[in-house]
PDB file of C-alpha atoms in Angstrom:
ATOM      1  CA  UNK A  29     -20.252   9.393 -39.767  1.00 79.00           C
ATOM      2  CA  UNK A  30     -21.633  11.212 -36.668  1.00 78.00           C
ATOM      3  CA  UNK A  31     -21.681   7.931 -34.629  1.00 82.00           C
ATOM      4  CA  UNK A  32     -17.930   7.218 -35.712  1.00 81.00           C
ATOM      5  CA  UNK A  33     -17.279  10.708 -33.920  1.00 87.00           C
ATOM      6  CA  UNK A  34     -18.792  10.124 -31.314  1.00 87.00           C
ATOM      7  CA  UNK A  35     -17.527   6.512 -30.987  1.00 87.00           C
ATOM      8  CA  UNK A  36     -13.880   8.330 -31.266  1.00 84.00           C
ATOM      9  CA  UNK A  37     -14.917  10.562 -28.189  1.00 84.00           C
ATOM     10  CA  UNK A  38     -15.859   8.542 -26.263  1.00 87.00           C
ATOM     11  CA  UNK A  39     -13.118   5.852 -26.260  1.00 89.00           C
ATOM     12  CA  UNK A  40     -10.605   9.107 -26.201  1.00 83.00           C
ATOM     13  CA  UNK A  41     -12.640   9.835 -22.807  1.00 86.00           C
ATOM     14  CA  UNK A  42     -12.953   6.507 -21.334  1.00 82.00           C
ATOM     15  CA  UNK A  43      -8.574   6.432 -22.228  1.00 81.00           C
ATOM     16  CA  UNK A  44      -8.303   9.547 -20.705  1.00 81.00           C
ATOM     17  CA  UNK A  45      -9.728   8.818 -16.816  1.00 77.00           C
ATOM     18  CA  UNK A  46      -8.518   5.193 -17.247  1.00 72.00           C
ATOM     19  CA  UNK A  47      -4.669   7.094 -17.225  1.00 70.00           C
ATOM     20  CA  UNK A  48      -5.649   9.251 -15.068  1.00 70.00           C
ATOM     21  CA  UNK A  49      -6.704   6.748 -12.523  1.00 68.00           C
ATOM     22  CA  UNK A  50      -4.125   4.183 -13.066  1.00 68.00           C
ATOM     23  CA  UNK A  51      -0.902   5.878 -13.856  1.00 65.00           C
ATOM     24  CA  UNK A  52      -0.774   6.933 -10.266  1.00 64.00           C
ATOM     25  CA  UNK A  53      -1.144   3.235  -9.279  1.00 61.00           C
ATOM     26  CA  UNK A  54       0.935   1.842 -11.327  1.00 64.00           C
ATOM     27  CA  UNK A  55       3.762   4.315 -10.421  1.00 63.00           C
ATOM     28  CA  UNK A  56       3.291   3.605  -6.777  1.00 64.00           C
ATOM     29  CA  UNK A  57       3.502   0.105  -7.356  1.00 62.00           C
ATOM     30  CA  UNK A  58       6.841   0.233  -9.031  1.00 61.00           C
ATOM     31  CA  UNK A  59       7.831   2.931  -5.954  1.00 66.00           C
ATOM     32  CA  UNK A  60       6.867  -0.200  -3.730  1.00 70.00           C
ATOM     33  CA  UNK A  61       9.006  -2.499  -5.571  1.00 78.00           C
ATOM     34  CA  UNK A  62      12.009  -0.304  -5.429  1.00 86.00           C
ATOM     35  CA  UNK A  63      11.486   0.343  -1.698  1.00 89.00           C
ATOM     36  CA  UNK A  64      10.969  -3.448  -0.936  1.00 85.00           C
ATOM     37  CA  UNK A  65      14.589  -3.854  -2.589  1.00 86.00           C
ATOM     38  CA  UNK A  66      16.293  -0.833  -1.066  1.00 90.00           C
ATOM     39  CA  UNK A  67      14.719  -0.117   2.164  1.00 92.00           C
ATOM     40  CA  UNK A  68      15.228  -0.605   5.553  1.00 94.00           C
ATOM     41  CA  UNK A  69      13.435  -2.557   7.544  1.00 95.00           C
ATOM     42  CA  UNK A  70      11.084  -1.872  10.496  1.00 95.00           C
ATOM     43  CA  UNK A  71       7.553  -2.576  12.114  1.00 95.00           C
ATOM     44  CA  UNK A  72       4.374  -1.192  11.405  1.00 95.00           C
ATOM     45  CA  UNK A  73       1.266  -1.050  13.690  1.00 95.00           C
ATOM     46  CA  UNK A  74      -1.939  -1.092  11.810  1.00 95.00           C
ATOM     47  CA  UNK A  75      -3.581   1.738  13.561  1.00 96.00           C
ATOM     48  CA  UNK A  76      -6.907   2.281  11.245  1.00 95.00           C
ATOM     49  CA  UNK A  77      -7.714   0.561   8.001  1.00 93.00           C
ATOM     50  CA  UNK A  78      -9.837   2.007   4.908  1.00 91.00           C
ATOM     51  CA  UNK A  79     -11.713   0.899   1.523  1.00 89.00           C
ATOM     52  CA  UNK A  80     -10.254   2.715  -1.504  1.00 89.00           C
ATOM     53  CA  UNK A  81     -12.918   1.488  -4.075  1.00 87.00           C
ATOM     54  CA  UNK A  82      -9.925   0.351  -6.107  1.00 85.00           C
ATOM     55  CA  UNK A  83      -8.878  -3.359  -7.217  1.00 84.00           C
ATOM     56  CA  UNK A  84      -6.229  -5.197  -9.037  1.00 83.00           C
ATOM     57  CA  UNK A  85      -6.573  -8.504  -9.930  1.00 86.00           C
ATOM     58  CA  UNK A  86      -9.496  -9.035  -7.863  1.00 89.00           C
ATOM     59  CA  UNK A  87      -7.338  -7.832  -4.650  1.00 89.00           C
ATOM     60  CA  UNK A  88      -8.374  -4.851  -2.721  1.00 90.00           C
ATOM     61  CA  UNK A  89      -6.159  -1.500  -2.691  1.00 89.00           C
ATOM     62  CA  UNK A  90      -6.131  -0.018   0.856  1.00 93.00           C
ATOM     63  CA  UNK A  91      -6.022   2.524   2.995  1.00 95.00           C
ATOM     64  CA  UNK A  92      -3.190   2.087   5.817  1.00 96.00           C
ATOM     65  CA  UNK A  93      -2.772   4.181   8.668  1.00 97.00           C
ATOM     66  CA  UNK A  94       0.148   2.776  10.072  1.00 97.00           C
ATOM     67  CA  UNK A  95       2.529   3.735  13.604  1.00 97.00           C
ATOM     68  CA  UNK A  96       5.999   3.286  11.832  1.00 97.00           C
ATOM     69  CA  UNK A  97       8.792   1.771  14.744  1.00 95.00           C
ATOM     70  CA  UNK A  98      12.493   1.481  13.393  1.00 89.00           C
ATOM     71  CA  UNK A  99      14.747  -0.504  15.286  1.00 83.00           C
ATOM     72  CA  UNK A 100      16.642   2.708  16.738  1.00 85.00           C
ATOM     73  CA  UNK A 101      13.017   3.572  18.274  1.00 87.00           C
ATOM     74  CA  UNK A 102      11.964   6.146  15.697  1.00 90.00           C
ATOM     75  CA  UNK A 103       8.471   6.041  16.340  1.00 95.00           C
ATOM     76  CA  UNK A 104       5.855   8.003  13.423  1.00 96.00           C
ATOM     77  CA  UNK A 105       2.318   7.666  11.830  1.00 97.00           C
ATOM     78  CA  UNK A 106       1.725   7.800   8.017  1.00 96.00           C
ATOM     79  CA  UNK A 107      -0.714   7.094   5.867  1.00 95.00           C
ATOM     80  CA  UNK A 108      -0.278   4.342   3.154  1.00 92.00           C
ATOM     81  CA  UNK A 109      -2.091   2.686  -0.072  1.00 92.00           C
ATOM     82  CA  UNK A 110      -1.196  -0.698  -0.927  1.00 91.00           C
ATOM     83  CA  UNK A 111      -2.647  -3.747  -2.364  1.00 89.00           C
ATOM     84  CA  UNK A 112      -3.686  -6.458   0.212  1.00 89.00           C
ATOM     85  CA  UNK A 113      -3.338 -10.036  -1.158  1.00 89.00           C
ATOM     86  CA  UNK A 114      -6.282 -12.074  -0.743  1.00 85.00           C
ATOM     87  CA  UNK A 115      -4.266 -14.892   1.816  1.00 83.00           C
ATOM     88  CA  UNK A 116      -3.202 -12.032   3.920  1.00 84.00           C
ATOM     89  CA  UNK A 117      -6.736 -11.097   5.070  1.00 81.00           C
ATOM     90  CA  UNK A 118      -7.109 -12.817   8.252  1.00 80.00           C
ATOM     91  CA  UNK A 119      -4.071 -11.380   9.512  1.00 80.00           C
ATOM     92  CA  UNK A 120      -4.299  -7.654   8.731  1.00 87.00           C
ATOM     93  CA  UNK A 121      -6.398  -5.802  11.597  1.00 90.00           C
ATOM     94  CA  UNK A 122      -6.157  -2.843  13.697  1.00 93.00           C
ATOM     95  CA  UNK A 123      -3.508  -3.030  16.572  1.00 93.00           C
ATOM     96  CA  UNK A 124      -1.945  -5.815  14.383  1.00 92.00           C
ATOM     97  CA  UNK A 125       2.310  -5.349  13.608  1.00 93.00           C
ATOM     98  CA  UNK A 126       3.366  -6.061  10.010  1.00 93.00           C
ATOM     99  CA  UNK A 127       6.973  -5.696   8.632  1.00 94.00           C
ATOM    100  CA  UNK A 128       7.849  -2.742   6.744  1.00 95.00           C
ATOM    101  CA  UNK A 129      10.294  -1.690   4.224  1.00 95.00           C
ATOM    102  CA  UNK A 130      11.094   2.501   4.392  1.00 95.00           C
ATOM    103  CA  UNK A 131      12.385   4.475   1.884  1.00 93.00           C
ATOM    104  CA  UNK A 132      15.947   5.615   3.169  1.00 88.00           C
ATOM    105  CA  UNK A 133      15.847   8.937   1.493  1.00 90.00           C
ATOM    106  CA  UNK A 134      11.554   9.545   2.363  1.00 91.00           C
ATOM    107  CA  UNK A 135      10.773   8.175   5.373  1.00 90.00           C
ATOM    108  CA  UNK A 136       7.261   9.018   4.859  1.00 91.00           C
ATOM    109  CA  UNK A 137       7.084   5.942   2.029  1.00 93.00           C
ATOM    110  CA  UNK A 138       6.885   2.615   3.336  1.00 95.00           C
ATOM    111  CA  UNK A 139       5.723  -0.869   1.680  1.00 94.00           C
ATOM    112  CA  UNK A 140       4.069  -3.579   4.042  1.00 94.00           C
ATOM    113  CA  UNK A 141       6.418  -6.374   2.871  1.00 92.00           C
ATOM    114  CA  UNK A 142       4.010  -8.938   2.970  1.00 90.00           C
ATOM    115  CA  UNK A 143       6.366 -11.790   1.866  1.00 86.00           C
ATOM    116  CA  UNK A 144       8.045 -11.356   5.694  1.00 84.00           C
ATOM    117  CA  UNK A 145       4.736 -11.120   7.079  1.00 79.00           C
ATOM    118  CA  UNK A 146       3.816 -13.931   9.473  1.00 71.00           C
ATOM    119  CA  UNK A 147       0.358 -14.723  11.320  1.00 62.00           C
ATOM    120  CA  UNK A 148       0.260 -14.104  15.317  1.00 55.00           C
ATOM    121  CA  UNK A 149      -1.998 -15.203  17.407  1.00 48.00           C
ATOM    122  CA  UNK A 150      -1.582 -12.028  19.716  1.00 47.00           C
ATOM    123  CA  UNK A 151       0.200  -9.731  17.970  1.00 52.00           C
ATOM    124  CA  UNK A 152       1.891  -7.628  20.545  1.00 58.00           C
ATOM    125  CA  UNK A 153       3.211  -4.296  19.973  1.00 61.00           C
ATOM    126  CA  UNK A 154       6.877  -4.928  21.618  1.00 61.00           C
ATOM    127  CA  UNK A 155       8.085  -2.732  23.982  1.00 62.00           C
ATOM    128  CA  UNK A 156      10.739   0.104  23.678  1.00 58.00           C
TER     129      UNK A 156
END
């Protein structure tokens, strides 16, 4: 009986960090799809890149630090978490430009679109 209780515990534990940990993820991932629908476009610079310790479906989550450019000239630096598919790799670095999708209403919440990203051999930040 006591191992049943603790048996109980410990799955109601292991339930309760597994929420707590992927809720969050899986709400920003259905924020990304909504943005990749409704947003407007621009261009990101990859300005620093971090680890995040999370994956999902054997693809990395990570960290973007990213120097936003719409095409009025707007010109801004947030931070963003996204997953980066596996075929992407050789193309995401620092100084490298990806296209964006951000939110109309929260211009703070972008999504790398990654189905309009092509591979440069230079990529050049263009000029404004």
């Amino acid at each position: 009986m006591f191992g049943l209780i603790i048996s109980v515990a410990v799955t109601a534990i292991v339930l309760v960090v597994m929420g707590v940990v992927f809720l969050p993820v899986i709400k920003n991932m259905q924020a990304g799809k909504r943005i990749l629908h409704t947003g407007v476009p621009a261009q990101a610079m990859i300005e620093h890149l971090g680890e995040t310790g999370i994956t999902v479906n054997d693809q990395p989550m990570v960290e973007f630090g990213l120097r936003v450019r719409h095409a009025d000239g707007r010109e801004y630096v947030v931070t963003h978490r996204q997953i980066l598919p596996r075929l992407m790799m050789g193309m995401v670095s620092i100084g490298a430009v990806v296209p964006v999708k951000v939110d109309v209403a929260q211009p703070e919440k972008v999504v790398i679109d990654w189905s309009a990203a092509r591979p440069a051999h230079s990529p050049v930040w263009p000029k404004g």
